[in-house]
XYZ file of C-alpha atoms in Angstrom:
666
model
C -59.023 61.506 -8.589
C -56.392 63.416 -8.519
C -55.874 63.330 -4.608
C -56.059 59.212 -4.454
C -53.084 59.575 -7.393
C -50.874 61.456 -5.175
C -51.423 59.127 -2.472
C -50.794 56.080 -3.873
C -47.554 57.526 -4.954
C -46.747 58.998 -1.469
C -43.409 57.367 -0.622
C -45.199 56.410 3.015
C -48.163 54.638 1.213
C -45.973 52.707 -0.892
C -43.483 51.698 2.235
C -47.155 50.529 3.841
C -48.387 48.690 0.714
C -45.015 46.868 0.636
C -45.150 45.931 4.053
C -49.041 44.459 3.393
C -47.530 42.541 0.305
C -44.750 41.195 2.237
C -47.091 40.074 5.297
C -49.859 38.533 2.916
C -47.312 36.471 1.473
C -46.067 35.198 4.676
C -49.301 34.330 5.474
C -49.942 32.732 2.484
C -46.657 30.521 2.676
C -48.071 29.141 5.951
C -51.218 27.871 4.411
C -49.485 26.107 1.777
C -46.987 24.428 3.912
C -47.781 20.449 3.431
C -46.515 19.282 6.433
C -49.108 21.810 8.770
C -52.461 20.404 9.793
C -55.336 21.091 7.363
C -57.649 23.213 9.686
C -54.369 25.312 10.138
C -53.674 26.076 6.612
C -57.436 26.918 5.998
C -57.080 29.524 8.644
C -53.961 30.784 7.172
C -55.853 31.007 3.863
C -58.592 32.864 5.391
C -56.328 35.316 6.928
C -54.453 35.829 3.587
C -57.557 36.581 1.857
C -58.610 39.334 4.353
C -55.153 40.921 4.230
C -55.236 41.158 0.326
C -58.533 42.491 0.504
C -57.577 45.647 2.540
C -54.595 45.736 0.200
C -56.583 45.973 -2.962
C -58.978 48.319 -1.167
C -56.011 50.392 -1.134
C -54.068 49.964 -4.169
C -56.671 47.983 -6.432
C -54.260 47.793 -9.371
C -51.630 45.913 -7.591
C -50.408 43.285 -9.721
C -48.508 41.351 -7.458
C -51.573 41.155 -4.754
C -53.886 40.211 -7.515
C -51.675 37.364 -8.499
C -51.701 36.230 -4.752
C -55.262 36.660 -4.764
C -55.520 34.336 -7.447
C -53.416 32.003 -5.545
C -55.888 31.854 -2.818
C -58.789 31.493 -5.444
C -57.063 28.582 -6.463
C -56.443 26.669 -3.493
C -60.252 27.434 -2.477
C -61.291 25.635 -5.862
C -62.399 29.173 -7.627
C -60.247 28.308 -10.825
C -61.921 30.674 -12.980
C -61.837 33.589 -10.375
C -57.998 32.437 -10.325
C -57.596 32.561 -13.769
C -59.276 35.808 -14.319
C -57.252 37.466 -11.662
C -53.575 36.043 -13.131
C -54.799 37.519 -16.398
C -55.509 40.946 -14.812
C -52.022 41.126 -12.885
C -50.348 40.316 -16.271
C -51.999 43.095 -17.793
C -50.816 45.657 -14.917
C -47.545 44.051 -15.088
C -46.617 41.807 -18.360
C -42.917 40.502 -17.477
C -44.229 38.729 -14.016
C -42.380 35.342 -13.804
C -45.042 34.574 -11.039
C -47.677 34.985 -12.809
C -46.712 32.684 -15.420
C -46.298 30.072 -12.994
C -49.340 30.469 -10.954
C -50.813 30.064 -14.705
C -48.876 26.955 -14.904
C -50.002 25.356 -11.766
C -54.047 26.727 -12.967
C -53.366 24.524 -16.158
C -52.043 21.767 -14.233
C -55.209 21.927 -11.934
C -57.684 21.718 -15.204
C -55.759 18.654 -16.746
C -54.183 20.791 -19.381
C -50.571 20.077 -18.691
C -49.132 20.679 -22.659
C -50.670 24.369 -21.667
C -49.038 24.446 -18.369
C -45.635 23.730 -19.979
C -45.827 26.593 -22.155
C -46.577 28.957 -19.125
C -43.872 27.553 -17.294
C -41.419 27.814 -20.229
C -42.585 31.466 -20.436
C -41.767 32.134 -16.765
C -38.272 30.674 -17.436
C -38.157 33.430 -20.469
C -38.711 36.254 -17.554
C -36.510 34.679 -14.817
C -34.104 31.995 -16.332
C -33.035 30.569 -12.847
C -36.412 30.116 -11.364
C -36.811 26.533 -9.794
C -40.770 26.660 -9.215
C -40.918 27.161 -13.099
C -38.431 24.496 -13.560
C -40.376 22.302 -11.305
C -43.791 22.980 -12.983
C -42.320 21.861 -16.540
C -40.975 18.624 -14.739
C -44.595 18.030 -13.386
C -46.117 19.195 -16.863
C -43.821 16.496 -18.653
C -44.591 13.769 -15.898
C -48.587 14.560 -16.732
C -47.945 14.033 -20.235
C -46.230 10.876 -19.760
C -42.776 12.042 -20.687
C -41.265 10.187 -17.461
C -38.005 10.301 -19.064
C -37.439 14.204 -19.371
C -39.290 14.790 -16.377
C -37.114 12.365 -14.511
C -33.899 13.853 -15.693
C -35.680 17.558 -14.509
C -36.061 16.227 -11.039
C -32.491 14.891 -10.524
C -31.386 18.575 -11.604
C -33.591 19.966 -8.982
C -32.506 17.648 -6.258
C -28.807 18.116 -7.427
C -29.110 21.545 -7.342
C -30.288 22.040 -3.915
C -34.395 22.610 -4.560
C -35.436 19.508 -3.420
C -38.386 18.794 -1.137
C -40.976 15.681 -0.187
C -43.080 16.278 -3.495
C -40.147 16.448 -5.694
C -38.798 13.104 -4.423
C -42.342 11.606 -4.785
C -42.523 13.003 -8.460
C -39.262 11.488 -9.271
C -39.851 8.334 -7.669
C -43.242 8.120 -9.775
C -41.085 8.531 -12.946
C -38.920 6.037 -11.946
C -41.574 3.569 -11.774
C -42.209 4.020 -15.524
C -38.282 3.853 -16.622
C -36.681 0.928 -18.402
C -32.843 0.521 -17.706
C -30.749 -1.176 -20.581
C -27.383 -0.505 -19.686
C -25.288 -0.379 -16.282
C -25.313 3.403 -15.502
C -23.744 4.489 -12.196
C -25.956 7.936 -12.217
C -29.296 5.855 -12.062
C -27.724 3.703 -9.153
C -26.930 6.864 -7.160
C -30.597 8.135 -7.974
C -31.707 4.916 -6.623
C -29.583 5.381 -3.460
C -31.161 8.629 -2.671
C -34.835 7.714 -3.200
C -34.623 4.636 -0.854
C -32.608 7.123 1.732
C -35.677 9.039 1.615
C -38.280 8.523 4.462
C -41.867 8.624 3.656
C -41.981 7.630 0.400
C -44.020 4.641 -1.359
C -40.631 2.985 -2.307
C -42.262 -0.381 -3.470
C -43.411 1.589 -6.783
C -39.571 1.299 -7.572
C -39.167 -2.007 -7.170
C -38.831 -2.905 -10.953
C -36.384 0.026 -11.663
C -34.084 -1.166 -8.902
C -34.251 -4.476 -10.296
C -33.134 -3.646 -13.452
C -30.142 -1.674 -11.945
C -29.478 -4.815 -10.261
C -29.574 -6.986 -13.255
C -27.169 -5.164 -14.899
C -24.577 -4.830 -12.181
C -24.650 -8.605 -11.242
C -25.059 -9.522 -14.863
C -22.398 -12.772 -15.764
C -20.468 -10.486 -18.047
C -19.826 -7.772 -15.763
C -19.384 -9.813 -12.586
C -16.565 -12.019 -13.997
C -14.492 -13.597 -11.275
C -15.987 -11.126 -8.747
C -16.816 -12.345 -5.501
C -20.538 -12.214 -5.303
C -21.035 -12.533 -1.585
C -18.352 -9.986 -0.769
C -19.713 -7.224 -3.502
C -23.261 -7.601 -2.073
C -22.329 -7.122 1.606
C -20.834 -4.213 0.367
C -23.633 -3.191 -2.270
C -25.474 -0.334 -0.522
C -28.191 -0.355 -3.354
C -28.920 -3.732 -2.478
C -28.851 -3.675 1.126
C -31.338 -0.960 1.234
C -33.453 -2.757 -0.869
C -33.361 -6.084 0.819
C -34.523 -4.336 3.777
C -37.382 -1.668 2.090
C -39.030 -3.150 -0.995
C -39.667 -6.474 -2.759
C -37.737 -7.131 -5.998
C -40.132 -8.717 -8.678
C -37.643 -10.129 -11.143
C -36.730 -13.773 -11.681
C -33.066 -12.997 -12.225
C -32.769 -10.896 -9.204
C -34.791 -13.577 -7.016
C -32.326 -16.193 -8.149
C -29.299 -13.804 -7.048
C -31.065 -13.394 -3.437
C -31.624 -17.232 -3.314
C -28.073 -17.916 -4.418
C -26.603 -15.053 -1.834
C -28.451 -16.550 1.210
C -27.032 -20.206 0.095
C -23.738 -18.980 -0.410
C -24.277 -16.764 3.027
C -25.302 -19.950 5.205
C -22.414 -21.964 3.669
C -19.887 -19.630 4.602
C -21.139 -19.468 7.977
C -21.079 -23.325 8.145
C -17.619 -23.158 6.817
C -16.038 -20.719 9.032
C -18.621 -21.336 12.219
C -19.275 -17.737 12.757
C -21.224 -14.860 11.073
C -18.660 -12.239 10.468
C -19.181 -8.496 11.312
C -18.540 -7.640 7.469
C -21.517 -9.947 6.423
C -24.048 -9.038 9.336
C -25.782 -6.113 7.429
C -26.458 -8.541 4.323
C -27.565 -11.477 6.441
C -30.090 -9.022 8.334
C -31.378 -7.833 4.926
C -32.105 -11.080 3.439
C -33.542 -12.390 6.558
C -36.000 -9.155 6.127
C -36.427 -9.933 2.549
C -37.271 -13.354 3.116
C -39.965 -12.508 5.576
C -41.257 -9.838 3.150
C -41.642 -12.532 0.638
C -43.976 -15.104 2.964
C -40.682 -17.177 2.768
C -41.496 -17.840 -1.074
C -37.598 -18.109 -1.697
C -36.294 -21.788 -2.898
C -34.595 -23.430 -0.255
C -32.417 -26.547 -0.992
C -32.450 -30.139 1.343
C -29.231 -29.088 2.883
C -30.389 -25.495 4.028
C -33.223 -26.965 5.417
C -31.434 -29.647 7.362
C -29.249 -26.855 8.505
C -32.042 -24.812 9.772
C -33.380 -27.625 11.615
C -30.121 -28.139 13.289
C -29.799 -24.206 14.383
C -33.516 -24.457 15.143
C -33.024 -27.670 17.691
C -29.526 -25.779 19.086
C -31.199 -22.357 19.703
C -34.000 -24.435 21.574
C -31.521 -26.097 23.681
C -29.714 -22.687 24.245
C -32.976 -20.926 25.642
C -33.353 -23.967 27.820
C -29.958 -22.760 29.128
C -31.055 -19.303 29.777
C -28.408 -17.745 27.308
C -28.735 -13.963 26.447
C -29.975 -12.518 23.252
C -26.239 -11.440 22.476
C -25.354 -15.456 22.905
C -27.763 -16.289 20.386
C -28.009 -13.557 18.321
C -26.224 -15.381 15.325
C -28.507 -18.272 15.099
C -31.251 -16.460 15.675
C -30.481 -14.268 11.910
C -29.824 -17.417 10.276
C -32.828 -19.018 11.675
C -34.783 -16.051 10.381
C -33.743 -16.610 6.992
C -35.634 -19.824 6.587
C -38.810 -19.187 8.403
C -40.544 -16.722 11.084
C -39.239 -16.588 14.118
C -43.034 -16.148 15.385
C -43.441 -19.947 14.244
C -40.428 -21.854 15.466
C -40.756 -24.126 18.459
C -38.771 -21.876 20.674
C -41.182 -18.693 20.055
C -42.296 -18.639 23.429
C -38.985 -18.363 24.600
C -38.474 -15.165 22.901
C -41.461 -13.618 24.434
C -39.229 -13.260 27.786
C -37.303 -10.311 25.865
C -38.583 -7.004 24.649
C -37.749 -5.721 21.160
C -35.331 -3.396 22.919
C -33.044 -6.224 24.789
C -31.751 -7.407 21.255
C -28.586 -5.671 19.556
C -29.809 -2.367 17.473
C -28.872 -3.733 14.101
C -30.874 -6.816 14.667
C -34.241 -4.940 15.870
C -35.967 -4.560 12.783
C -35.452 -8.046 11.554
C -36.763 -9.321 15.093
C -40.118 -6.814 14.913
C -40.598 -8.390 11.450
C -40.195 -12.079 11.804
C -41.773 -12.089 15.690
C -42.975 -9.146 17.646
C -44.997 -7.597 14.500
C -46.391 -11.110 14.165
C -47.070 -11.407 18.079
C -48.876 -7.958 17.906
C -50.979 -9.054 15.008
C -51.825 -12.263 16.194
C -53.094 -10.603 19.477
C -55.624 -8.641 17.045
C -56.821 -11.618 15.330
C -58.202 -13.341 18.543
C -60.577 -10.690 18.507
C -62.334 -11.865 15.761
C -64.528 -15.345 15.455
C -62.791 -15.921 11.837
C -59.707 -17.087 13.921
C -61.341 -20.107 14.048
C -60.417 -20.547 10.653
C -56.924 -20.646 11.028
C -56.744 -22.998 13.937
C -56.297 -26.131 11.838
C -53.608 -24.688 9.811
C -50.019 -25.622 10.324
C -48.086 -22.393 11.468
C -46.278 -22.097 8.267
C -49.584 -22.073 6.169
C -51.147 -19.327 8.055
C -51.808 -16.700 5.220
C -49.712 -13.493 5.095
C -50.584 -9.970 5.158
C -50.418 -8.841 1.382
C -49.260 -6.153 0.064
C -46.326 -5.735 2.080
C -45.829 -2.016 2.594
C -43.522 -0.191 4.810
C -44.692 3.767 3.926
C -47.568 5.370 3.084
C -47.841 7.444 -0.317
C -46.779 11.135 0.679
C -49.931 13.190 0.183
C -51.001 16.656 1.880
C -53.573 16.697 4.320
C -56.952 17.680 2.677
C -61.025 17.343 3.436
C -63.062 15.254 1.942
C -66.128 17.733 1.997
C -63.299 19.860 -0.086
C -62.729 16.852 -2.528
C -66.633 16.063 -3.268
C -66.929 19.910 -3.978
C -63.616 20.975 -6.047
C -63.148 17.581 -7.668
C -66.451 16.395 -8.262
C -68.614 19.488 -7.881
C -70.704 18.293 -5.332
C -72.873 20.511 -2.987
C -71.514 19.621 0.438
C -73.322 22.092 2.514
C -75.948 19.021 4.063
C -73.055 16.877 5.071
C -72.391 16.387 8.678
C -68.787 17.732 9.943
C -67.434 14.296 9.924
C -68.139 11.844 7.209
C -67.878 8.209 7.469
C -66.110 6.302 4.681
C -66.115 2.555 3.829
C -63.287 0.516 2.024
C -64.584 -2.778 0.756
C -61.714 -4.937 -0.213
C -58.983 -3.160 1.550
C -56.420 -5.516 1.929
C -53.560 -4.899 3.997
C -54.955 -1.397 4.298
C -52.285 0.972 2.897
C -55.019 2.956 0.783
C -57.471 2.834 3.862
C -54.618 4.014 5.926
C -54.046 7.002 3.801
C -57.631 8.167 3.499
C -57.754 8.052 7.239
C -54.433 10.216 7.563
C -55.044 12.643 4.801
C -58.485 13.359 5.232
C -58.949 15.653 8.123
C -62.997 14.918 8.110
C -63.459 11.116 7.905
C -64.144 8.215 10.053
C -62.814 5.309 7.833
C -64.332 1.637 8.299
C -61.852 -0.961 6.486
C -63.058 -4.257 5.492
C -61.232 -7.328 4.115
C -61.660 -11.013 4.089
C -58.316 -12.143 5.158
C -57.828 -11.936 8.606
C -54.172 -11.323 8.250
C -54.895 -8.267 6.495
C -57.482 -6.955 9.257
C -54.782 -7.967 12.081
C -51.818 -6.233 9.938
C -53.914 -2.756 8.831
C -55.109 -2.495 12.672
C -51.466 -2.713 13.968
C -50.376 -0.498 11.392
C -52.984 2.049 12.514
C -51.637 1.311 15.988
C -48.158 2.161 15.245
C -48.871 5.029 13.249
C -51.094 6.892 15.516
C -54.017 7.032 13.097
C -57.160 6.579 15.447
C -59.845 7.421 12.996
C -60.297 3.955 11.186
C -61.138 0.368 12.186
C -60.151 -2.779 10.240
C -63.021 -5.147 10.321
C -63.517 -8.865 8.612
C -67.076 -8.903 6.384
C -69.198 -10.362 9.380
C -68.662 -7.537 11.354
C -69.605 -4.932 8.520
C -72.225 -7.039 7.419
C -73.459 -6.823 11.138
C -72.932 -2.690 11.054
C -74.987 -2.436 7.523
C -77.808 -4.719 9.220
C -78.065 -2.313 12.263
C -78.998 0.680 9.891
C -75.878 2.498 9.630
C -74.615 4.345 6.484
C -71.877 6.161 5.295
C -71.153 8.625 2.881
C -68.693 7.241 0.667
C -67.687 3.844 -0.604
C -64.287 2.952 -2.028
C -64.243 -0.279 -3.529
C -60.691 -2.209 -3.900
C -60.219 -6.003 -4.091
C -63.611 -7.736 -4.788
C -64.472 -10.678 -2.636
C -63.760 -14.031 -3.869
C -66.010 -16.662 -4.770
C -65.335 -18.220 -1.402
C -67.928 -15.613 -0.244
C -70.697 -16.879 -2.082
C -73.352 -15.968 0.711
C -72.023 -11.956 0.391
C -73.628 -9.668 -2.330
C -71.126 -6.767 -2.350
C -73.705 -4.927 -4.981
C -76.706 -5.298 -1.881
C -74.083 -4.094 0.758
C -73.226 -1.140 -0.948
C -76.589 -0.376 -2.038
C -77.623 -0.589 1.976
C -74.781 1.131 3.346
C -74.788 4.054 0.478
C -76.735 7.030 2.094
C -78.736 9.504 0.052
C -76.116 11.454 -1.814
C -73.218 9.010 -1.119
C -70.194 8.557 -3.680
C -69.263 5.052 -4.681
C -65.754 5.015 -6.010
C -64.517 1.835 -8.184
C -62.564 0.636 -11.163
C -63.863 -1.506 -13.955
C -60.825 -3.685 -14.159
C -59.692 -6.970 -12.467
C -56.322 -7.499 -11.870
C -54.726 -10.999 -11.494
C -56.269 -12.261 -15.073
C -53.166 -13.249 -17.149
C -53.162 -16.659 -18.737
C -50.745 -18.065 -16.413
C -53.199 -17.135 -13.304
C -55.927 -19.114 -14.978
C -53.840 -21.879 -15.814
C -52.558 -22.170 -12.085
C -56.183 -22.112 -10.981
C -57.371 -25.150 -13.137
C -54.506 -27.111 -11.863
C -55.813 -26.304 -8.407
C -59.484 -27.107 -9.312
C -58.176 -30.285 -10.921
C -56.011 -31.801 -8.682
C -57.716 -30.107 -5.431
C -54.784 -28.248 -4.260
C -54.421 -26.846 -0.737
C -53.189 -23.527 0.135
C -50.038 -24.483 1.812
C -46.696 -22.896 2.150
C -45.096 -26.111 0.010
C -47.723 -26.070 -2.813
C -47.533 -22.523 -3.238
C -43.618 -22.663 -3.194
C -44.131 -25.755 -5.829
C -46.216 -23.765 -8.125
C -44.010 -20.653 -8.363
C -40.960 -22.953 -8.861
C -43.127 -24.401 -11.898
C -43.525 -21.052 -13.084
C -40.135 -20.071 -12.677
C -38.729 -23.287 -14.248
C -40.514 -22.116 -17.313
C -40.121 -18.272 -17.266
C -39.249 -18.165 -21.222
C -42.540 -19.640 -22.077
C -45.347 -17.102 -23.350
C -47.917 -18.670 -21.185
C -45.727 -16.721 -18.154
C -44.840 -13.619 -18.958
C -47.487 -11.616 -18.080
C -47.676 -13.504 -14.676
C -43.739 -12.978 -14.008
C -44.486 -9.140 -14.662
C -46.644 -9.083 -11.684
C -44.876 -8.044 -8.493
C -47.540 -9.761 -6.610
C -45.936 -12.977 -7.993
C -43.233 -12.436 -5.868
C -44.773 -13.203 -2.539
C -46.512 -16.027 -1.173
C -48.982 -13.292 -0.219
C -49.957 -12.387 -3.405
C -49.550 -15.963 -5.122
C -51.700 -17.057 -2.309
C -54.324 -14.648 -3.236
C -54.458 -14.436 -6.472
C -54.881 -18.295 -6.930
C -56.694 -19.515 -3.934
C -58.716 -16.386 -2.940
C -59.202 -14.550 -6.735
C -61.598 -11.631 -6.973
C -64.877 -12.869 -8.226
C -65.788 -11.109 -11.631
C -69.647 -11.800 -10.805
C -69.110 -9.308 -7.821
C -67.836 -6.765 -10.226
C -70.730 -7.318 -12.552
C -73.610 -6.940 -9.946
C -72.246 -3.685 -8.603
C -71.959 -2.454 -12.596
C -75.456 -3.232 -12.792
C -76.785 -1.448 -9.697
C -74.890 1.657 -10.785
C -76.171 1.316 -14.130
C -79.901 2.502 -12.710
C -79.874 5.932 -13.849
C -82.932 6.615 -11.426
C -80.773 5.918 -8.322
C -77.380 6.271 -9.266
C -75.522 9.080 -11.315
C -72.013 8.956 -12.739
C -70.368 11.970 -12.035
C -66.592 11.540 -13.011
C -64.660 9.084 -14.880
C -60.631 8.808 -15.079
C -58.619 6.609 -17.494
C -55.560 4.700 -16.503
C -53.436 7.447 -16.364
C -55.756 9.351 -14.145
C -56.614 11.653 -16.924
C -60.663 12.881 -16.445
C -62.960 11.583 -19.452
C -66.306 13.170 -20.256
C -68.673 11.262 -18.539
C -71.329 11.197 -21.562
C -69.882 8.463 -23.649
C -69.322 6.495 -20.462
C -72.849 6.874 -19.243
C -73.850 5.979 -22.887
C -72.285 2.380 -22.798
C -73.047 1.930 -19.482
C -76.790 2.524 -20.557
C -76.420 0.661 -23.820
C -75.006 -2.526 -21.730
C -77.706 -2.639 -19.056
C -80.258 -2.521 -21.952
C -78.036 -5.768 -23.574
C -77.242 -3.756 -26.567
C -73.952 -5.510 -28.008
C -71.514 -2.777 -27.010
C -67.748 -3.441 -25.502
C -68.413 -3.931 -22.268
C -67.082 -1.323 -19.348
C -65.926 -4.465 -17.186
C -62.173 -5.328 -18.207
C -61.745 -1.398 -19.071
C -58.940 0.453 -16.834
C -61.224 3.255 -15.649
C -61.747 4.797 -12.056
C -65.695 5.633 -11.977
C -67.715 7.800 -9.600
C -71.139 7.662 -8.803
C -73.375 9.431 -6.654
C -76.706 8.212 -5.121
C -79.319 9.957 -6.238
C -81.948 9.062 -3.353
């Protein structure tokens, strides 16, 4: 023992120990880089574990090495081992800020954010300038729904140079929960910063940005301001028009007014001035995103018709893209270029032939739609669209541009660590089905961020199938297919099965011949997981009233009908009947209105699925979360399901905002 002690205090031994610890830290850093492929991160973590094992054989009481091994164990899902290692490290050396940070992240993993906050605060006591500890407090505050406090923490991190994708993503999440009651230049600057960051799901902060814009353009603040000139130089408004939906009646009125003022100015001056071009392009992209939901006056429609007629003549004369650019922009303010009579003429040019600033608008209004139309031709359901006017073709919905930012992982790891399931018998590649994928955002996120899956995404809207397929090709995600239900039913009838079923938007009553419960029962292999939500969106009093009107008057899902129904709601916006509907961002697009009013989700489909999984012989509830994502004890939820299935008078699970996971027993 004396000889070993002397060896450990030998300078050469200490230098070698420090070198090995530095090497292990560098290796762990590679394993923890979110932009690195999952397989490479796992390989680095294995290498780090081996390095630490060798190091701890040399110096078993090395506090830093034990703490780092705890991080490795935590990343591998071994949370109790990790906790023990962190505690042992602190016993050996009690003043380590890093170990309190590690314990903070451990507490976040086990869903104890208040305890995590305490650990991070202890870390700051030992290292007052620790950005990791300060950021940890922000995460803990956010998970305790203290969004305003967390938001200010994230702002501080960004302004002090400690920003990364996770910080921006978390700040965006907090912003989606904030209310803005006064004009605040700092909030406006924050919003601009977030919208300028790529790879964020910016649509989450649509309402936040609306509140900022509403304060800025309020009549009391605008006064004699030239609204058109102010909007043309408003960076926040221009970014928002180009990227997101703005779900607010007042902001929609502002945008509608700006479009009208712009077109009137152009008609009076005879040209689209350089200073107004960015605003015109932004308004065009926004109109396309809403499915052309914005109200249009008769004189605007007449002007748009004249411009379209003149464009046809210009194309026949062989005018170049530069020569027709201004007129094309104005046309795109009122309708998709792909649906105009001159659309075939646009096909003679590639997207890059147009002026650079116009290309995003041209892509959205013509080229992307042409791409999606080509996808539709592969499916028999295309025949159902042939009788529709071009303007009445359903819009893919929801509109989105960016996937939520996540770190690549493995479905097998999630099943083992998050759900506590045995995965040894599962194949290397798992098959996952998303039922009701809508326009594909969630399905594409699963395909991109899970390294071991093949995804089958299914929806009853052919527009959604086409949009998802096009987005998958555009983003080089090749482990996913988008199908209409007819193809999925054929796939299931052929005996194919999957290892995970994700139930998104429910089929509508129009799909009376489809039983989602039966399909899930057939496609779910032994041990498969079914994930669903127990509530249904789009059930406001206003929605139910509009569906009654549609039924009573036999209304058809045409563009004019949808615009008239929206106008009725907006004209009566002060009435209690419409308040919840006006709070729903899906109302601010014709695609969203079409789905909720003419293709509503079927409550009977959800009831049937819940009845199926209530069979405890075949299904086991393995996890339940509330609307905030917090885990719930499964016992009470299972008891409620059991009593409801037996006909007891208990509160129905249907309508509660729960996220539940069931595993097939056999």
